[in-house]
């Protein structure tokens, strides 16, 4: 029987009102929230905590942090005697889904109480909610989580009728509560001051480019939503008040700030950077166009880079190239060509920046000629002084290339990677990504999409292409 159903029956038999726990005991808090806290996905949890600070509902709660499976078990044991409902929040990227599912199984083997609900959110849960439920989570939070999370907490952890959730009812039927609400970024904080969980400020959500390999536009929509300059400035003021002097940003494309389309709005960018710099002063630093963000190559200009140098401290930029093949760039819907990449690197080096270039090897149906073009571009950019950040294509859930062939590194690409690595001109986790790509492809086959997949694009004219070349209304049921 489902966890929440058992808990509800138990409360009813004990004569307890929903959300009020044990009979005659009004001292227990309504909810204990346990966050499975992992550094790799901490920003999303910080945003939820920031949203929680705005909660106005009459509900009592606490927040606990667990940095390992063993810690989750211990925190659940501590929370159960103090709360009517325990919510364990999980977030993970698609390549980590199998590892996290195995961890959840170990936790359930040690403690599996009907008052505990495990909830998975983030890009993977959004893209593969049924897969997530089958792996053992009670609820999958689909889409943007802030409003959904607040409503779930306000409801005492009961998911019925809250948009943005997927779970199974007591008969095992799938319940989808509808699309999660999307709000402007100013509606919620970008981090949590109360719990001292700071992170780079998300200034833009969504992306108009909708590259076929990227999960971002398919989770947040192919449209830009920007946080206002005044709102960003208030966040920086909070950071400074808590002793933090470095300001970074989260955005799919840095120089798109303030724009509603493919055009660059340098006036908006300058207003943003000037406002942040005015708060941090000479003792603080602003970083823009570097990790954890990047710059599109066609947006790079002398004027843009000099603006960054005027206000920012970073001496490096990340430029998204992805491929040296015009055919592959077009198929991926990148929206730029190869020459724009060359020009961006040349301008960046001339303006005194260290340039890191993202490239993905083993794109869907990549031919030997395409792979050779990417390697030639990588060598050319390295000769200009750039470093190549190498990736292997992974068929990420939620993207148009979900069912595409996973990327593989052919011998020629392997030799070139070794050569560039030896020169200090290439780095990255492409080997691990190659292994994970196969796992994602297996999962996609296990959970096929209905009808003809829009991911299988005839990129190559070869009728029998060889292997890819080059370097995702009722109570919930368990």
PDB file of N, CA, C and O in Angstrom, residues 165-234:
ATOM      1  N   UNK A 165       3.454  17.811 -10.383  1.00  0.00           N
ATOM      2  CA  UNK A 165       3.836  16.561  -9.737  1.00  0.00           C
ATOM      3  C   UNK A 165       3.351  15.349 -10.536  1.00  0.00           C
ATOM      4  O   UNK A 165       2.322  15.404 -11.211  1.00  0.00           O
ATOM      5  N   UNK A 166       4.115  14.268 -10.435  1.00  0.00           N
ATOM      6  CA  UNK A 166       3.719  12.987 -11.016  1.00  0.00           C
ATOM      7  C   UNK A 166       3.924  11.920  -9.947  1.00  0.00           C
ATOM      8  O   UNK A 166       4.975  11.876  -9.303  1.00  0.00           O
ATOM      9  N   UNK A 167       2.922  11.064  -9.739  1.00  0.00           N
ATOM     10  CA  UNK A 167       3.036   9.990  -8.758  1.00  0.00           C
ATOM     11  C   UNK A 167       2.032   8.906  -9.115  1.00  0.00           C
ATOM     12  O   UNK A 167       1.260   9.039 -10.076  1.00  0.00           O
ATOM     13  N   UNK A 168       2.049   7.815  -8.384  1.00  0.00           N
ATOM     14  CA  UNK A 168       1.100   6.735  -8.624  1.00  0.00           C
ATOM     15  C   UNK A 168       0.062   6.698  -7.495  1.00  0.00           C
ATOM     16  O   UNK A 168       0.398   6.905  -6.338  1.00  0.00           O
ATOM     17  N   UNK A 169      -1.185   6.413  -7.854  1.00  0.00           N
ATOM     18  CA  UNK A 169      -2.223   6.319  -6.845  1.00  0.00           C
ATOM     19  C   UNK A 169      -2.200   4.940  -6.201  1.00  0.00           C
ATOM     20  O   UNK A 169      -1.346   4.104  -6.519  1.00  0.00           O
ATOM     21  N   UNK A 170      -3.141   4.686  -5.297  1.00  0.00           N
ATOM     22  CA  UNK A 170      -3.114   3.429  -4.550  1.00  0.00           C
ATOM     23  C   UNK A 170      -3.342   2.219  -5.438  1.00  0.00           C
ATOM     24  O   UNK A 170      -2.965   1.089  -5.072  1.00  0.00           O
ATOM     25  N   UNK A 171      -3.914   2.408  -6.615  1.00  0.00           N
ATOM     26  CA  UNK A 171      -4.106   1.299  -7.543  1.00  0.00           C
ATOM     27  C   UNK A 171      -2.927   1.145  -8.505  1.00  0.00           C
ATOM     28  O   UNK A 171      -2.934   0.265  -9.358  1.00  0.00           O
ATOM     29  N   UNK A 172      -1.938   2.016  -8.362  1.00  0.00           N
ATOM     30  CA  UNK A 172      -0.780   1.948  -9.248  1.00  0.00           C
ATOM     31  C   UNK A 172      -0.911   2.796 -10.496  1.00  0.00           C
ATOM     32  O   UNK A 172      -0.006   2.809 -11.340  1.00  0.00           O
ATOM     33  N   UNK A 173      -2.039   3.496 -10.629  1.00  0.00           N
ATOM     34  CA  UNK A 173      -2.232   4.343 -11.802  1.00  0.00           C
ATOM     35  C   UNK A 173      -1.400   5.610 -11.730  1.00  0.00           C
ATOM     36  O   UNK A 173      -1.169   6.160 -10.651  1.00  0.00           O
ATOM     37  N   UNK A 174      -0.988   6.076 -12.882  1.00  0.00           N
ATOM     38  CA  UNK A 174      -0.145   7.274 -12.950  1.00  0.00           C
ATOM     39  C   UNK A 174      -1.005   8.522 -12.805  1.00  0.00           C
ATOM     40  O   UNK A 174      -2.009   8.685 -13.498  1.00  0.00           O
ATOM     41  N   UNK A 175      -0.583   9.405 -11.900  1.00  0.00           N
ATOM     42  CA  UNK A 175      -1.289  10.668 -11.686  1.00  0.00           C
ATOM     43  C   UNK A 175      -0.369  11.810 -12.100  1.00  0.00           C
ATOM     44  O   UNK A 175       0.742  11.943 -11.586  1.00  0.00           O
ATOM     45  N   UNK A 176      -0.822  12.607 -13.042  1.00  0.00           N
ATOM     46  CA  UNK A 176      -0.094  13.803 -13.472  1.00  0.00           C
ATOM     47  C   UNK A 176      -0.958  15.009 -13.122  1.00  0.00           C
ATOM     48  O   UNK A 176      -2.088  15.116 -13.587  1.00  0.00           O
ATOM     49  N   UNK A 177      -0.419  15.911 -12.351  1.00  0.00           N
ATOM     50  CA  UNK A 177      -1.233  17.019 -11.835  1.00  0.00           C
ATOM     51  C   UNK A 177      -1.191  18.256 -12.717  1.00  0.00           C
ATOM     52  O   UNK A 177      -1.749  19.286 -12.351  1.00  0.00           O
ATOM     53  N   UNK A 178      -0.540  18.170 -13.867  1.00  0.00           N
ATOM     54  CA  UNK A 178      -0.503  19.312 -14.772  1.00  0.00           C
ATOM     55  C   UNK A 178       0.823  20.047 -14.723  1.00  0.00           C
ATOM     56  O   UNK A 178       1.720  19.736 -13.940  1.00  0.00           O
ATOM     57  N   UNK A 179       0.930  21.039 -15.558  1.00  0.00           N
ATOM     58  CA  UNK A 179       2.180  21.780 -15.715  1.00  0.00           C
ATOM     59  C   UNK A 179       2.473  22.664 -14.505  1.00  0.00           C
ATOM     60  O   UNK A 179       1.589  23.349 -13.984  1.00  0.00           O
ATOM     61  N   UNK A 180       3.721  22.644 -14.072  1.00  0.00           N
ATOM     62  CA  UNK A 180       4.148  23.512 -12.972  1.00  0.00           C
ATOM     63  C   UNK A 180       4.056  24.973 -13.389  1.00  0.00           C
ATOM     64  O   UNK A 180       4.242  25.317 -14.557  1.00  0.00           O
ATOM     65  N   UNK A 181       3.770  25.816 -12.430  1.00  0.00           N
ATOM     66  CA  UNK A 181       3.648  27.247 -12.725  1.00  0.00           C
ATOM     67  C   UNK A 181       5.020  27.873 -12.944  1.00  0.00           C
ATOM     68  O   UNK A 181       5.964  27.618 -12.191  1.00  0.00           O
ATOM     69  N   UNK A 182       5.127  28.677 -13.994  1.00  0.00           N
ATOM     70  CA  UNK A 182       6.343  29.432 -14.269  1.00  0.00           C
ATOM     71  C   UNK A 182       6.121  30.887 -13.897  1.00  0.00           C
ATOM     72  O   UNK A 182       5.137  31.490 -14.320  1.00  0.00           O
ATOM     73  N   UNK A 183       7.031  31.424 -13.124  1.00  0.00           N
ATOM     74  CA  UNK A 183       6.926  32.823 -12.730  1.00  0.00           C
ATOM     75  C   UNK A 183       8.175  33.581 -13.142  1.00  0.00           C
ATOM     76  O   UNK A 183       9.198  32.986 -13.480  1.00  0.00           O
ATOM     77  N   UNK A 184       8.089  34.888 -13.090  1.00  0.00           N
ATOM     78  CA  UNK A 184       9.266  35.703 -13.371  1.00  0.00           C
ATOM     79  C   UNK A 184      10.325  35.447 -12.297  1.00  0.00           C
ATOM     80  O   UNK A 184       9.998  35.147 -11.153  1.00  0.00           O
ATOM     81  N   UNK A 185      11.576  35.598 -12.675  1.00  0.00           N
ATOM     82  CA  UNK A 185      12.651  35.273 -11.740  1.00  0.00           C
ATOM     83  C   UNK A 185      12.625  36.148 -10.492  1.00  0.00           C
ATOM     84  O   UNK A 185      13.047  35.718  -9.416  1.00  0.00           O
ATOM     85  N   UNK A 186      12.144  37.366 -10.619  1.00  0.00           N
ATOM     86  CA  UNK A 186      12.087  38.250  -9.455  1.00  0.00           C
ATOM     87  C   UNK A 186      11.139  37.742  -8.371  1.00  0.00           C
ATOM     88  O   UNK A 186      11.182  38.215  -7.229  1.00  0.00           O
ATOM     89  N   UNK A 187      10.271  36.775  -8.708  1.00  0.00           N
ATOM     90  CA  UNK A 187       9.271  36.302  -7.748  1.00  0.00           C
ATOM     91  C   UNK A 187       9.896  35.567  -6.569  1.00  0.00           C
ATOM     92  O   UNK A 187       9.329  35.540  -5.477  1.00  0.00           O
ATOM     93  N   UNK A 188      11.069  34.965  -6.795  1.00  0.00           N
ATOM     94  CA  UNK A 188      11.705  34.183  -5.735  1.00  0.00           C
ATOM     95  C   UNK A 188      13.191  34.534  -5.634  1.00  0.00           C
ATOM     96  O   UNK A 188      13.821  34.913  -6.625  1.00  0.00           O
ATOM     97  N   UNK A 189      13.772  34.372  -4.447  1.00  0.00           N
ATOM     98  CA  UNK A 189      15.212  34.616  -4.295  1.00  0.00           C
ATOM     99  C   UNK A 189      16.042  33.615  -5.096  1.00  0.00           C
ATOM    100  O   UNK A 189      15.596  32.494  -5.376  1.00  0.00           O
ATOM    101  N   UNK A 190      17.255  34.019  -5.432  1.00  0.00           N
ATOM    102  CA  UNK A 190      18.174  33.150  -6.174  1.00  0.00           C
ATOM    103  C   UNK A 190      18.981  32.252  -5.249  1.00  0.00           C
ATOM    104  O   UNK A 190      19.677  31.350  -5.717  1.00  0.00           O
ATOM    105  N   UNK A 191      18.919  32.505  -3.955  1.00  0.00           N
ATOM    106  CA  UNK A 191      19.620  31.686  -2.962  1.00  0.00           C
ATOM    107  C   UNK A 191      18.951  31.886  -1.611  1.00  0.00           C
ATOM    108  O   UNK A 191      17.965  32.632  -1.501  1.00  0.00           O
ATOM    109  N   UNK A 192      19.481  31.230  -0.579  1.00  0.00           N
ATOM    110  CA  UNK A 192      18.869  31.313   0.742  1.00  0.00           C
ATOM    111  C   UNK A 192      19.762  32.072   1.712  1.00  0.00           C
ATOM    112  O   UNK A 192      20.878  31.634   2.013  1.00  0.00           O
ATOM    113  N   UNK A 193      19.268  33.180   2.206  1.00  0.00           N
ATOM    114  CA  UNK A 193      19.992  33.942   3.238  1.00  0.00           C
ATOM    115  C   UNK A 193      19.790  33.286   4.597  1.00  0.00           C
ATOM    116  O   UNK A 193      20.746  33.147   5.378  1.00  0.00           O
ATOM    117  N   UNK A 194      18.586  32.838   4.870  1.00  0.00           N
ATOM    118  CA  UNK A 194      18.275  32.256   6.183  1.00  0.00           C
ATOM    119  C   UNK A 194      19.185  31.076   6.508  1.00  0.00           C
ATOM    120  O   UNK A 194      19.665  30.927   7.630  1.00  0.00           O
ATOM    121  N   UNK A 195      19.397  30.203   5.525  1.00  0.00           N
ATOM    122  CA  UNK A 195      20.227  29.020   5.755  1.00  0.00           C
ATOM    123  C   UNK A 195      21.671  29.220   5.270  1.00  0.00           C
ATOM    124  O   UNK A 195      22.426  28.261   5.202  1.00  0.00           O
ATOM    125  N   UNK A 196      22.011  30.449   4.915  1.00  0.00           N
ATOM    126  CA  UNK A 196      23.378  30.799   4.501  1.00  0.00           C
ATOM    127  C   UNK A 196      23.839  29.923   3.335  1.00  0.00           C
ATOM    128  O   UNK A 196      24.973  29.449   3.295  1.00  0.00           O
ATOM    129  N   UNK A 197      22.960  29.689   2.393  1.00  0.00           N
ATOM    130  CA  UNK A 197      23.299  28.872   1.224  1.00  0.00           C
ATOM    131  C   UNK A 197      23.341  29.781  -0.003  1.00  0.00           C
ATOM    132  O   UNK A 197      22.334  30.034  -0.649  1.00  0.00           O
ATOM    133  N   UNK A 198      24.542  30.306  -0.266  1.00  0.00           N
ATOM    134  CA  UNK A 198      24.720  31.248  -1.366  1.00  0.00           C
ATOM    135  C   UNK A 198      25.253  30.525  -2.601  1.00  0.00           C
ATOM    136  O   UNK A 198      25.883  29.471  -2.497  1.00  0.00           O
ATOM    137  N   UNK A 199      25.032  31.113  -3.744  1.00  0.00           N
ATOM    138  CA  UNK A 199      25.514  30.538  -5.008  1.00  0.00           C
ATOM    139  C   UNK A 199      25.477  31.622  -6.076  1.00  0.00           C
ATOM    140  O   UNK A 199      24.956  32.725  -5.834  1.00  0.00           O
ATOM    141  N   UNK A 200      26.005  31.350  -7.262  1.00  0.00           N
ATOM    142  CA  UNK A 200      25.879  32.316  -8.353  1.00  0.00           C
ATOM    143  C   UNK A 200      24.413  32.698  -8.578  1.00  0.00           C
ATOM    144  O   UNK A 200      23.502  31.875  -8.392  1.00  0.00           O
ATOM    145  N   UNK A 201      24.189  33.935  -8.968  1.00  0.00           N
ATOM    146  CA  UNK A 201      22.827  34.452  -9.137  1.00  0.00           C
ATOM    147  C   UNK A 201      22.297  34.085 -10.515  1.00  0.00           C
ATOM    148  O   UNK A 201      22.913  34.413 -11.536  1.00  0.00           O
ATOM    149  N   UNK A 202      21.156  33.417 -10.541  1.00  0.00           N
ATOM    150  CA  UNK A 202      20.525  33.099 -11.823  1.00  0.00           C
ATOM    151  C   UNK A 202      19.905  34.371 -12.393  1.00  0.00           C
ATOM    152  O   UNK A 202      18.961  34.918 -11.836  1.00  0.00           O
ATOM    153  N   UNK A 203      20.464  34.844 -13.500  1.00  0.00           N
ATOM    154  CA  UNK A 203      19.971  36.079 -14.108  1.00  0.00           C
ATOM    155  C   UNK A 203      19.085  35.824 -15.316  1.00  0.00           C
ATOM    156  O   UNK A 203      18.319  36.696 -15.721  1.00  0.00           O
ATOM    157  N   UNK A 204      19.178  34.633 -15.902  1.00  0.00           N
ATOM    158  CA  UNK A 204      18.354  34.296 -17.062  1.00  0.00           C
ATOM    159  C   UNK A 204      17.940  32.842 -16.962  1.00  0.00           C
ATOM    160  O   UNK A 204      18.751  31.972 -16.645  1.00  0.00           O
ATOM    161  N   UNK A 205      16.674  32.573 -17.235  1.00  0.00           N
ATOM    162  CA  UNK A 205      16.156  31.202 -17.276  1.00  0.00           C
ATOM    163  C   UNK A 205      15.482  30.986 -18.620  1.00  0.00           C
ATOM    164  O   UNK A 205      14.791  31.851 -19.130  1.00  0.00           O
ATOM    165  N   UNK A 206      15.672  29.794 -19.186  1.00  0.00           N
ATOM    166  CA  UNK A 206      15.155  29.516 -20.518  1.00  0.00           C
ATOM    167  C   UNK A 206      16.147  29.939 -21.572  1.00  0.00           C
ATOM    168  O   UNK A 206      17.097  30.684 -21.310  1.00  0.00           O
ATOM    169  N   UNK A 207      15.941  29.462 -22.809  1.00  0.00           N
ATOM    170  CA  UNK A 207      16.887  29.782 -23.882  1.00  0.00           C
ATOM    171  C   UNK A 207      16.181  29.704 -25.230  1.00  0.00           C
ATOM    172  O   UNK A 207      15.535  28.698 -25.536  1.00  0.00           O
ATOM    173  N   UNK A 208      16.316  30.747 -26.016  1.00  0.00           N
ATOM    174  CA  UNK A 208      15.623  30.813 -27.305  1.00  0.00           C
ATOM    175  C   UNK A 208      16.267  29.923 -28.359  1.00  0.00           C
ATOM    176  O   UNK A 208      15.667  29.670 -29.409  1.00  0.00           O
ATOM    177  N   UNK A 209      17.476  29.439 -28.103  1.00  0.00           N
ATOM    178  CA  UNK A 209      18.193  28.716 -29.156  1.00  0.00           C
ATOM    179  C   UNK A 209      17.771  27.259 -29.264  1.00  0.00           C
ATOM    180  O   UNK A 209      17.813  26.674 -30.338  1.00  0.00           O
ATOM    181  N   UNK A 210      17.379  26.627 -28.168  1.00  0.00           N
ATOM    182  CA  UNK A 210      16.826  25.271 -28.190  1.00  0.00           C
ATOM    183  C   UNK A 210      17.711  24.279 -28.937  1.00  0.00           C
ATOM    184  O   UNK A 210      17.252  23.545 -29.818  1.00  0.00           O
ATOM    185  N   UNK A 211      19.002  24.259 -28.599  1.00  0.00           N
ATOM    186  CA  UNK A 211      19.914  23.289 -29.210  1.00  0.00           C
ATOM    187  C   UNK A 211      19.411  21.871 -28.920  1.00  0.00           C
ATOM    188  O   UNK A 211      18.964  21.577 -27.822  1.00  0.00           O
ATOM    189  N   UNK A 212      19.534  20.996 -29.879  1.00  0.00           N
ATOM    190  CA  UNK A 212      18.913  19.681 -29.780  1.00  0.00           C
ATOM    191  C   UNK A 212      19.526  18.775 -28.716  1.00  0.00           C
ATOM    192  O   UNK A 212      18.916  17.793 -28.305  1.00  0.00           O
ATOM    193  N   UNK A 213      20.738  19.084 -28.275  1.00  0.00           N
ATOM    194  CA  UNK A 213      21.395  18.226 -27.285  1.00  0.00           C
ATOM    195  C   UNK A 213      21.229  18.740 -25.857  1.00  0.00           C
ATOM    196  O   UNK A 213      21.667  18.087 -24.912  1.00  0.00           O
ATOM    197  N   UNK A 214      20.615  19.901 -25.675  1.00  0.00           N
ATOM    198  CA  UNK A 214      20.616  20.594 -24.383  1.00  0.00           C
ATOM    199  C   UNK A 214      19.269  20.474 -23.677  1.00  0.00           C
ATOM    200  O   UNK A 214      18.213  20.662 -24.289  1.00  0.00           O
ATOM    201  N   UNK A 215      19.298  20.203 -22.361  1.00  0.00           N
ATOM    202  CA  UNK A 215      18.063  20.050 -21.600  1.00  0.00           C
ATOM    203  C   UNK A 215      17.430  21.379 -21.202  1.00  0.00           C
ATOM    204  O   UNK A 215      16.231  21.445 -20.951  1.00  0.00           O
ATOM    205  N   UNK A 216      18.223  22.451 -21.124  1.00  0.00           N
ATOM    206  CA  UNK A 216      17.752  23.719 -20.567  1.00  0.00           C
ATOM    207  C   UNK A 216      16.477  24.251 -21.221  1.00  0.00           C
ATOM    208  O   UNK A 216      15.492  24.534 -20.535  1.00  0.00           O
ATOM    209  N   UNK A 217      16.435  24.434 -22.552  1.00  0.00           N
ATOM    210  CA  UNK A 217      15.228  25.044 -23.142  1.00  0.00           C
ATOM    211  C   UNK A 217      14.006  24.157 -23.060  1.00  0.00           C
ATOM    212  O   UNK A 217      12.872  24.652 -23.091  1.00  0.00           O
ATOM    213  N   UNK A 218      14.218  22.850 -22.914  1.00  0.00           N
ATOM    214  CA  UNK A 218      13.081  21.942 -22.884  1.00  0.00           C
ATOM    215  C   UNK A 218      12.529  21.766 -21.476  1.00  0.00           C
ATOM    216  O   UNK A 218      11.448  21.218 -21.294  1.00  0.00           O
ATOM    217  N   UNK A 219      13.257  22.237 -20.468  1.00  0.00           N
ATOM    218  CA  UNK A 219      12.726  22.268 -19.110  1.00  0.00           C
ATOM    219  C   UNK A 219      12.144  23.636 -18.795  1.00  0.00           C
ATOM    220  O   UNK A 219      11.093  23.749 -18.163  1.00  0.00           O
ATOM    221  N   UNK A 220      12.824  24.698 -19.234  1.00  0.00           N
ATOM    222  CA  UNK A 220      12.439  26.059 -18.857  1.00  0.00           C
ATOM    223  C   UNK A 220      11.777  26.857 -19.981  1.00  0.00           C
ATOM    224  O   UNK A 220      11.493  28.023 -19.802  1.00  0.00           O
ATOM    225  N   UNK A 221      11.584  26.240 -21.136  1.00  0.00           N
ATOM    226  CA  UNK A 221      10.983  26.850 -22.322  1.00  0.00           C
ATOM    227  C   UNK A 221      12.020  27.575 -23.168  1.00  0.00           C
ATOM    228  O   UNK A 221      13.038  28.057 -22.651  1.00  0.00           O
ATOM    229  N   UNK A 222      11.745  27.641 -24.467  1.00  0.00           N
ATOM    230  CA  UNK A 222      12.650  28.292 -25.413  1.00  0.00           C
ATOM    231  C   UNK A 222      12.356  29.792 -25.451  1.00  0.00           C
ATOM    232  O   UNK A 222      12.042  30.380 -26.483  1.00  0.00           O
ATOM    233  N   UNK A 223      12.469  30.397 -24.286  1.00  0.00           N
ATOM    234  CA  UNK A 223      12.197  31.823 -24.139  1.00  0.00           C
ATOM    235  C   UNK A 223      13.043  32.336 -22.982  1.00  0.00           C
ATOM    236  O   UNK A 223      13.219  31.646 -21.979  1.00  0.00           O
ATOM    237  N   UNK A 224      13.581  33.546 -23.126  1.00  0.00           N
ATOM    238  CA  UNK A 224      14.375  34.126 -22.050  1.00  0.00           C
ATOM    239  C   UNK A 224      13.473  34.783 -21.007  1.00  0.00           C
ATOM    240  O   UNK A 224      12.519  35.491 -21.350  1.00  0.00           O
ATOM    241  N   UNK A 225      13.781  34.540 -19.745  1.00  0.00           N
ATOM    242  CA  UNK A 225      13.228  35.327 -18.648  1.00  0.00           C
ATOM    243  C   UNK A 225      14.407  35.843 -17.841  1.00  0.00           C
ATOM    244  O   UNK A 225      15.234  35.055 -17.376  1.00  0.00           O
ATOM    245  N   UNK A 226      14.497  37.133 -17.679  1.00  0.00           N
ATOM    246  CA  UNK A 226      15.646  37.743 -17.019  1.00  0.00           C
ATOM    247  C   UNK A 226      15.259  38.291 -15.643  1.00  0.00           C
ATOM    248  O   UNK A 226      14.180  38.855 -15.457  1.00  0.00           O
ATOM    249  N   UNK A 227      16.162  38.117 -14.686  1.00  0.00           N
ATOM    250  CA  UNK A 227      16.003  38.762 -13.391  1.00  0.00           C
ATOM    251  C   UNK A 227      16.329  40.245 -13.559  1.00  0.00           C
ATOM    252  O   UNK A 227      17.287  40.600 -14.264  1.00  0.00           O
ATOM    253  N   UNK A 228      15.563  41.134 -12.949  1.00  0.00           N
ATOM    254  CA  UNK A 228      15.777  42.569 -13.127  1.00  0.00           C
ATOM    255  C   UNK A 228      17.084  43.013 -12.472  1.00  0.00           C
ATOM    256  O   UNK A 228      17.585  42.389 -11.535  1.00  0.00           O
ATOM    257  N   UNK A 229      17.629  44.117 -12.967  1.00  0.00           N
ATOM    258  CA  UNK A 229      18.870  44.650 -12.411  1.00  0.00           C
ATOM    259  C   UNK A 229      18.697  44.993 -10.940  1.00  0.00           C
ATOM    260  O   UNK A 229      19.572  44.697 -10.106  1.00  0.00           O
ATOM    261  N   UNK A 230      17.583  45.599 -10.576  1.00  0.00           N
ATOM    262  CA  UNK A 230      17.356  45.967  -9.180  1.00  0.00           C
ATOM    263  C   UNK A 230      17.308  44.737  -8.284  1.00  0.00           C
ATOM    264  O   UNK A 230      17.819  44.741  -7.163  1.00  0.00           O
ATOM    265  N   UNK A 231      16.690  43.671  -8.778  1.00  0.00           N
ATOM    266  CA  UNK A 231      16.611  42.450  -7.999  1.00  0.00           C
ATOM    267  C   UNK A 231      17.996  41.825  -7.843  1.00  0.00           C
ATOM    268  O   UNK A 231      18.357  41.365  -6.745  1.00  0.00           O
ATOM    269  N   UNK A 232      18.770  41.806  -8.917  1.00  0.00           N
ATOM    270  CA  UNK A 232      20.138  41.281  -8.840  1.00  0.00           C
ATOM    271  C   UNK A 232      20.958  42.106  -7.854  1.00  0.00           C
ATOM    272  O   UNK A 232      21.714  41.566  -7.026  1.00  0.00           O
ATOM    273  N   UNK A 233      20.801  43.410  -7.912  1.00  0.00           N
ATOM    274  CA  UNK A 233      21.558  44.298  -7.027  1.00  0.00           C
ATOM    275  C   UNK A 233      21.248  44.001  -5.563  1.00  0.00           C
ATOM    276  O   UNK A 233      22.147  43.983  -4.711  1.00  0.00           O
ATOM    277  N   UNK A 234      19.969  43.742  -5.263  1.00  0.00           N
ATOM    278  CA  UNK A 234      19.602  43.413  -3.880  1.00  0.00           C
ATOM    279  C   UNK A 234      20.253  42.110  -3.434  1.00  0.00           C
ATOM    280  O   UNK A 234      20.672  41.965  -2.285  1.00  0.00           O
TER     281      UNK A 234
END
